[in-house]
Amino acid sequence: MKKRMLLYFGSFDPIHNGHIALAEYALDKNLADEVALIISPQNPFKADVLQTPEYSRYEMAELACKESKYPEKIKPSVIEFVLEKPSYTINTLDFLRENNGNEMEFAIITGSDIWARFDEWKEYERILNEYKIYVYPRKGYAVEKFADRVTILDDAPFVEYSSTEVREAVERGMDFSKMVSPAVKDYIVKNQFWTPAGNIVRLTSMIEQQPENDKLYVERGKYYYRRNEWGKAINDFNKAKALNPNNEEAQQLHDMVYEILSFRYKDIYNP
C-alpha cells in the first residue's frame, strides 16, 4: 500500500502554531500518513520584496515540526528550492509523482484564501482531476469555486492569525510567544527578523546587490523613519526619486518627513 503524503504549500514566513495545528489535525483525522510542508522559494520576479531567506524559513519550519505532536510525520521540504523557477505547483507535483509515485500518493491541503485564486494556477484543471484536495476555512473567504470537487474541512482548527500578523507583532515589539513555538521564537529573536534594525541590515545588503532598485531605498527609508532617523530616511527617499522620478511614494514620504521636521523646529511662540 502506498504511503499517503499530504502536501501543504506555503511561504511559511514564518511558520506559526496555526500551520502546525492544521498538520496535526490532518494526521488526527487520518487524512494522511505524513504531512510535508512545501516551502516556496524566493520569487525572482519580486526581488524587491523583503522576504525572509529560504533556508531561514526552512530552519524555522524544521524547529516547529520537531516541537509538534508528530515530529516524525510532519516535516518541511526544500523541493521547490531546487526545482526550476518560477515554481508552479503542477511542476512540483509532476516531479514528486515521477520520482516517488511508486511508493507514495499525494494530496493537497490549502486555505480558502488561497483557494479563491485557484483558477489562476498553472494547469489547475489537471490538478483538480488528478489530486485529492482539502480546503480549510480562512476568515472572510468562503469556499465557492469548485466546491463540489474538493473536501472542505469545516471542523479544522481555525487559524486566528497569519504570518503577516506574526511579523507585524515582532516589528511592533509585541508579545508573539503564543503565535509560534518556543524554538521558533528564539530563532526569530536571535536573528532579529522583522525588527526595524534587522530589516535595515537586510535591505542594505539587498541594495548592495541591486543599487538601481528604487523600491528598496523607499523600504529602507521607511524603517529609518520609524526609528526617527530623519536624515537617513530623507537620503533614501531622495535616492529613490533620483533613480525613478515617477516614484510617487518616495516623493510623498520625503515631503512628510520635511513637514515633520519643519514643525518640530518651529517656534510656536515666535512664528
PDB file of N, CA and C in Angstrom, residues 46-107:
ATOM      1  N   LYS A  46      10.000  39.122  -7.841  1.00  0.00           N
ATOM      2  CA  LYS A  46       9.655  40.053  -6.776  1.00  0.00           C
ATOM      3  C   LYS A  46      10.867  40.240  -5.876  1.00  0.00           C
ATOM      4  N   ALA A  47      11.975  40.556  -6.499  1.00  0.00           N
ATOM      5  CA  ALA A  47      13.242  40.653  -5.773  1.00  0.00           C
ATOM      6  C   ALA A  47      13.265  41.795  -4.777  1.00  0.00           C
ATOM      7  N   ASP A  48      12.338  42.767  -4.936  1.00  0.00           N
ATOM      8  CA  ASP A  48      12.327  43.901  -4.027  1.00  0.00           C
ATOM      9  C   ASP A  48      11.520  43.622  -2.765  1.00  0.00           C
ATOM     10  N   VAL A  49      10.801  42.513  -2.727  1.00  0.00           N
ATOM     11  CA  VAL A  49      10.005  42.178  -1.563  1.00  0.00           C
ATOM     12  C   VAL A  49      10.912  41.641  -0.462  1.00  0.00           C
ATOM     13  N   LEU A  50      10.728  42.144   0.745  1.00  0.00           N
ATOM     14  CA  LEU A  50      11.597  41.762   1.849  1.00  0.00           C
ATOM     15  C   LEU A  50      11.126  40.437   2.442  1.00  0.00           C
ATOM     16  N   GLN A  51      11.389  39.369   1.730  1.00  0.00           N
ATOM     17  CA  GLN A  51      11.013  38.047   2.203  1.00  0.00           C
ATOM     18  C   GLN A  51      12.181  37.413   2.939  1.00  0.00           C
ATOM     19  N   THR A  52      11.873  36.685   3.991  1.00  0.00           N
ATOM     20  CA  THR A  52      12.906  36.025   4.770  1.00  0.00           C
ATOM     21  C   THR A  52      13.629  34.997   3.904  1.00  0.00           C
ATOM     22  N   PRO A  53      14.947  34.891   4.020  1.00  0.00           N
ATOM     23  CA  PRO A  53      15.705  33.946   3.195  1.00  0.00           C
ATOM     24  C   PRO A  53      15.128  32.527   3.253  1.00  0.00           C
ATOM     25  N   GLU A  54      15.247  31.827   2.143  1.00  0.00           N
ATOM     26  CA  GLU A  54      14.662  30.495   2.014  1.00  0.00           C
ATOM     27  C   GLU A  54      15.048  29.563   3.150  1.00  0.00           C
ATOM     28  N   TYR A  55      16.340  29.445   3.394  1.00  0.00           N
ATOM     29  CA  TYR A  55      16.771  28.433   4.359  1.00  0.00           C
ATOM     30  C   TYR A  55      16.488  28.846   5.798  1.00  0.00           C
ATOM     31  N   SER A  56      16.314  30.124   6.035  1.00  0.00           N
ATOM     32  CA  SER A  56      15.880  30.555   7.370  1.00  0.00           C
ATOM     33  C   SER A  56      14.433  30.127   7.601  1.00  0.00           C
ATOM     34  N   ARG A  57      13.613  30.256   6.566  1.00  0.00           N
ATOM     35  CA  ARG A  57      12.220  29.799   6.686  1.00  0.00           C
ATOM     36  C   ARG A  57      12.175  28.288   6.854  1.00  0.00           C
ATOM     37  N   TYR A  58      13.065  27.601   6.158  1.00  0.00           N
ATOM     38  CA  TYR A  58      13.140  26.146   6.312  1.00  0.00           C
ATOM     39  C   TYR A  58      13.560  25.772   7.735  1.00  0.00           C
ATOM     40  N   GLU A  59      14.571  26.438   8.258  1.00  0.00           N
ATOM     41  CA  GLU A  59      15.056  26.111   9.606  1.00  0.00           C
ATOM     42  C   GLU A  59      13.982  26.365  10.659  1.00  0.00           C
ATOM     43  N   MET A  60      13.222  27.443  10.503  1.00  0.00           N
ATOM     44  CA  MET A  60      12.139  27.695  11.448  1.00  0.00           C
ATOM     45  C   MET A  60      11.064  26.620  11.340  1.00  0.00           C
ATOM     46  N   ALA A  61      10.748  26.227  10.110  1.00  0.00           N
ATOM     47  CA  ALA A  61       9.753  25.168   9.921  1.00  0.00           C
ATOM     48  C   ALA A  61      10.229  23.852  10.540  1.00  0.00           C
ATOM     49  N   GLU A  62      11.497  23.563  10.385  1.00  0.00           N
ATOM     50  CA  GLU A  62      12.062  22.338  10.955  1.00  0.00           C
ATOM     51  C   GLU A  62      11.957  22.358  12.478  1.00  0.00           C
ATOM     52  N   LEU A  63      12.253  23.499  13.085  1.00  0.00           N
ATOM     53  CA  LEU A  63      12.146  23.632  14.535  1.00  0.00           C
ATOM     54  C   LEU A  63      10.709  23.431  14.997  1.00  0.00           C
ATOM     55  N   ALA A  64       9.763  24.038  14.278  1.00  0.00           N
ATOM     56  CA  ALA A  64       8.356  23.917  14.650  1.00  0.00           C
ATOM     57  C   ALA A  64       7.869  22.486  14.517  1.00  0.00           C
ATOM     58  N   CYS A  65       8.276  21.799  13.461  1.00  0.00           N
ATOM     59  CA  CYS A  65       7.858  20.410  13.258  1.00  0.00           C
ATOM     60  C   CYS A  65       8.381  19.505  14.367  1.00  0.00           C
ATOM     61  N   LYS A  66       9.599  19.758  14.800  1.00  0.00           N
ATOM     62  CA  LYS A  66      10.192  18.935  15.857  1.00  0.00           C
ATOM     63  C   LYS A  66       9.471  19.119  17.181  1.00  0.00           C
ATOM     64  N   GLU A  67       8.816  20.255  17.366  1.00  0.00           N
ATOM     65  CA  GLU A  67       8.073  20.513  18.599  1.00  0.00           C
ATOM     66  C   GLU A  67       6.590  20.171  18.476  1.00  0.00           C
ATOM     67  N   SER A  68       6.198  19.588  17.332  1.00  0.00           N
ATOM     68  CA  SER A  68       4.804  19.213  17.125  1.00  0.00           C
ATOM     69  C   SER A  68       4.481  17.881  17.799  1.00  0.00           C
ATOM     70  N   LYS A  69       3.213  17.484  17.740  1.00  0.00           N
ATOM     71  CA  LYS A  69       2.785  16.199  18.282  1.00  0.00           C
ATOM     72  C   LYS A  69       3.364  15.029  17.496  1.00  0.00           C
ATOM     73  N   TYR A  70       3.654  15.277  16.220  1.00  0.00           N
ATOM     74  CA  TYR A  70       4.108  14.203  15.333  1.00  0.00           C
ATOM     75  C   TYR A  70       5.407  14.606  14.623  1.00  0.00           C
ATOM     76  N   PRO A  71       6.491  14.717  15.358  1.00  0.00           N
ATOM     77  CA  PRO A  71       7.753  15.175  14.744  1.00  0.00           C
ATOM     78  C   PRO A  71       8.294  14.248  13.662  1.00  0.00           C
ATOM     79  N   GLU A  72       7.892  12.987  13.684  1.00  0.00           N
ATOM     80  CA  GLU A  72       8.362  12.052  12.659  1.00  0.00           C
ATOM     81  C   GLU A  72       7.441  12.025  11.442  1.00  0.00           C
ATOM     82  N   LYS A  73       6.297  12.699  11.544  1.00  0.00           N
ATOM     83  CA  LYS A  73       5.325  12.661  10.447  1.00  0.00           C
ATOM     84  C   LYS A  73       5.054  14.021   9.822  1.00  0.00           C
ATOM     85  N   ILE A  74       5.513  15.077  10.450  1.00  0.00           N
ATOM     86  CA  ILE A  74       5.356  16.431   9.906  1.00  0.00           C
ATOM     87  C   ILE A  74       6.750  16.993   9.678  1.00  0.00           C
ATOM     88  N   LYS A  75       7.092  17.222   8.426  1.00  0.00           N
ATOM     89  CA  LYS A  75       8.450  17.679   8.106  1.00  0.00           C
ATOM     90  C   LYS A  75       8.422  18.694   6.974  1.00  0.00           C
ATOM     91  N   PRO A  76       9.363  19.651   6.981  1.00  0.00           N
ATOM     92  CA  PRO A  76       9.454  20.614   5.887  1.00  0.00           C
ATOM     93  C   PRO A  76      10.218  20.028   4.712  1.00  0.00           C
ATOM     94  N   SER A  77       9.962  20.586   3.540  1.00  0.00           N
ATOM     95  CA  SER A  77      10.638  20.131   2.325  1.00  0.00           C
ATOM     96  C   SER A  77      11.234  21.321   1.571  1.00  0.00           C
ATOM     97  N   VAL A  78      12.419  21.099   1.012  1.00  0.00           N
ATOM     98  CA  VAL A  78      13.087  22.136   0.205  1.00  0.00           C
ATOM     99  C   VAL A  78      12.960  21.840  -1.285  1.00  0.00           C
ATOM    100  N   ILE A  79      12.038  20.980  -1.646  1.00  0.00           N
ATOM    101  CA  ILE A  79      11.938  20.535  -3.030  1.00  0.00           C
ATOM    102  C   ILE A  79      11.821  21.700  -4.011  1.00  0.00           C
ATOM    103  N   GLU A  80      11.052  22.738  -3.659  1.00  0.00           N
ATOM    104  CA  GLU A  80      10.865  23.850  -4.595  1.00  0.00           C
ATOM    105  C   GLU A  80      12.068  24.784  -4.643  1.00  0.00           C
ATOM    106  N   PHE A  81      12.976  24.639  -3.688  1.00  0.00           N
ATOM    107  CA  PHE A  81      14.206  25.439  -3.742  1.00  0.00           C
ATOM    108  C   PHE A  81      15.090  25.006  -4.902  1.00  0.00           C
ATOM    109  N   VAL A  82      15.009  23.731  -5.249  1.00  0.00           N
ATOM    110  CA  VAL A  82      15.930  23.180  -6.244  1.00  0.00           C
ATOM    111  C   VAL A  82      15.292  22.987  -7.619  1.00  0.00           C
ATOM    112  N   LEU A  83      13.979  23.121  -7.703  1.00  0.00           N
ATOM    113  CA  LEU A  83      13.322  22.989  -9.000  1.00  0.00           C
ATOM    114  C   LEU A  83      13.437  24.294  -9.781  1.00  0.00           C
ATOM    115  N   GLU A  84      13.127  24.222 -11.055  1.00  0.00           N
ATOM    116  CA  GLU A  84      13.221  25.392 -11.926  1.00  0.00           C
ATOM    117  C   GLU A  84      12.295  26.506 -11.448  1.00  0.00           C
ATOM    118  N   LYS A  85      12.770  27.744 -11.545  1.00  0.00           N
ATOM    119  CA  LYS A  85      11.989  28.911 -11.155  1.00  0.00           C
ATOM    120  C   LYS A  85      11.395  29.560 -12.409  1.00  0.00           C
ATOM    121  N   PRO A  86      10.234  30.209 -12.275  1.00  0.00           N
ATOM    122  CA  PRO A  86       9.424  30.271 -11.057  1.00  0.00           C
ATOM    123  C   PRO A  86       8.779  28.923 -10.776  1.00  0.00           C
ATOM    124  N   SER A  87       8.477  28.672  -9.525  1.00  0.00           N
ATOM    125  CA  SER A  87       7.910  27.383  -9.141  1.00  0.00           C
ATOM    126  C   SER A  87       6.399  27.391  -9.363  1.00  0.00           C
ATOM    127  N   TYR A  88       5.917  26.344 -10.008  1.00  0.00           N
ATOM    128  CA  TYR A  88       4.487  26.154 -10.194  1.00  0.00           C
ATOM    129  C   TYR A  88       4.103  24.858  -9.495  1.00  0.00           C
ATOM    130  N   THR A  89       2.949  24.867  -8.838  1.00  0.00           N
ATOM    131  CA  THR A  89       2.516  23.692  -8.094  1.00  0.00           C
ATOM    132  C   THR A  89       2.471  22.452  -8.980  1.00  0.00           C
ATOM    133  N   ILE A  90       1.981  22.595 -10.203  1.00  0.00           N
ATOM    134  CA  ILE A  90       1.869  21.429 -11.077  1.00  0.00           C
ATOM    135  C   ILE A  90       3.240  20.838 -11.390  1.00  0.00           C
ATOM    136  N   ASN A  91       4.265  21.688 -11.523  1.00  0.00           N
ATOM    137  CA  ASN A  91       5.613  21.171 -11.784  1.00  0.00           C
ATOM    138  C   ASN A  91       6.138  20.386 -10.594  1.00  0.00           C
ATOM    139  N   THR A  92       5.864  20.890  -9.389  1.00  0.00           N
ATOM    140  CA  THR A  92       6.284  20.181  -8.177  1.00  0.00           C
ATOM    141  C   THR A  92       5.573  18.843  -8.070  1.00  0.00           C
ATOM    142  N   LEU A  93       4.288  18.847  -8.350  1.00  0.00           N
ATOM    143  CA  LEU A  93       3.505  17.607  -8.279  1.00  0.00           C
ATOM    144  C   LEU A  93       4.008  16.585  -9.297  1.00  0.00           C
ATOM    145  N   ASP A  94       4.284  17.054 -10.501  1.00  0.00           N
ATOM    146  CA  ASP A  94       4.789  16.141 -11.537  1.00  0.00           C
ATOM    147  C   ASP A  94       6.132  15.543 -11.119  1.00  0.00           C
ATOM    148  N   PHE A  95       7.002  16.375 -10.569  1.00  0.00           N
ATOM    149  CA  PHE A  95       8.320  15.891 -10.145  1.00  0.00           C
ATOM    150  C   PHE A  95       8.172  14.844  -9.038  1.00  0.00           C
ATOM    151  N   LEU A  96       7.322  15.102  -8.069  1.00  0.00           N
ATOM    152  CA  LEU A  96       7.143  14.168  -6.956  1.00  0.00           C
ATOM    153  C   LEU A  96       6.538  12.851  -7.438  1.00  0.00           C
ATOM    154  N   ARG A  97       5.580  12.953  -8.333  1.00  0.00           N
ATOM    155  CA  ARG A  97       4.944  11.730  -8.840  1.00  0.00           C
ATOM    156  C   ARG A  97       5.933  10.909  -9.660  1.00  0.00           C
ATOM    157  N   GLU A  98       6.727  11.587 -10.489  1.00  0.00           N
ATOM    158  CA  GLU A  98       7.696  10.874 -11.320  1.00  0.00           C
ATOM    159  C   GLU A  98       8.769  10.177 -10.494  1.00  0.00           C
ATOM    160  N   ASN A  99       9.154  10.782  -9.378  1.00  0.00           N
ATOM    161  CA  ASN A  99      10.250  10.245  -8.580  1.00  0.00           C
ATOM    162  C   ASN A  99       9.807   9.409  -7.381  1.00  0.00           C
ATOM    163  N   ASN A 100       8.566   9.598  -6.932  1.00  0.00           N
ATOM    164  CA  ASN A 100       8.106   8.880  -5.737  1.00  0.00           C
ATOM    165  C   ASN A 100       6.747   8.232  -5.924  1.00  0.00           C
ATOM    166  N   GLY A 101       6.229   8.272  -7.132  1.00  0.00           N
ATOM    167  CA  GLY A 101       4.875   7.785  -7.372  1.00  0.00           C
ATOM    168  C   GLY A 101       4.653   6.316  -7.087  1.00  0.00           C
ATOM    169  N   ASN A 102       5.709   5.521  -7.135  1.00  0.00           N
ATOM    170  CA  ASN A 102       5.544   4.092  -6.868  1.00  0.00           C
ATOM    171  C   ASN A 102       5.346   3.807  -5.388  1.00  0.00           C
ATOM    172  N   GLU A 103       5.859   4.698  -4.547  1.00  0.00           N
ATOM    173  CA  GLU A 103       5.768   4.480  -3.104  1.00  0.00           C
ATOM    174  C   GLU A 103       4.746   5.375  -2.410  1.00  0.00           C
ATOM    175  N   MET A 104       4.379   6.489  -3.050  1.00  0.00           N
ATOM    176  CA  MET A 104       3.521   7.473  -2.391  1.00  0.00           C
ATOM    177  C   MET A 104       2.380   7.926  -3.291  1.00  0.00           C
ATOM    178  N   GLU A 105       1.277   8.307  -2.654  1.00  0.00           N
ATOM    179  CA  GLU A 105       0.215   9.019  -3.356  1.00  0.00           C
ATOM    180  C   GLU A 105       0.058  10.378  -2.682  1.00  0.00           C
ATOM    181  N   PHE A 106      -0.198  11.390  -3.490  1.00  0.00           N
ATOM    182  CA  PHE A 106      -0.142  12.758  -2.990  1.00  0.00           C
ATOM    183  C   PHE A 106      -1.511  13.427  -2.988  1.00  0.00           C
ATOM    184  N   ALA A 107      -1.733  14.231  -1.949  1.00  0.00           N
ATOM    185  CA  ALA A 107      -2.923  15.066  -1.852  1.00  0.00           C
ATOM    186  C   ALA A 107      -2.473  16.450  -1.415  1.00  0.00           C
TER     187      ALA A 107
END
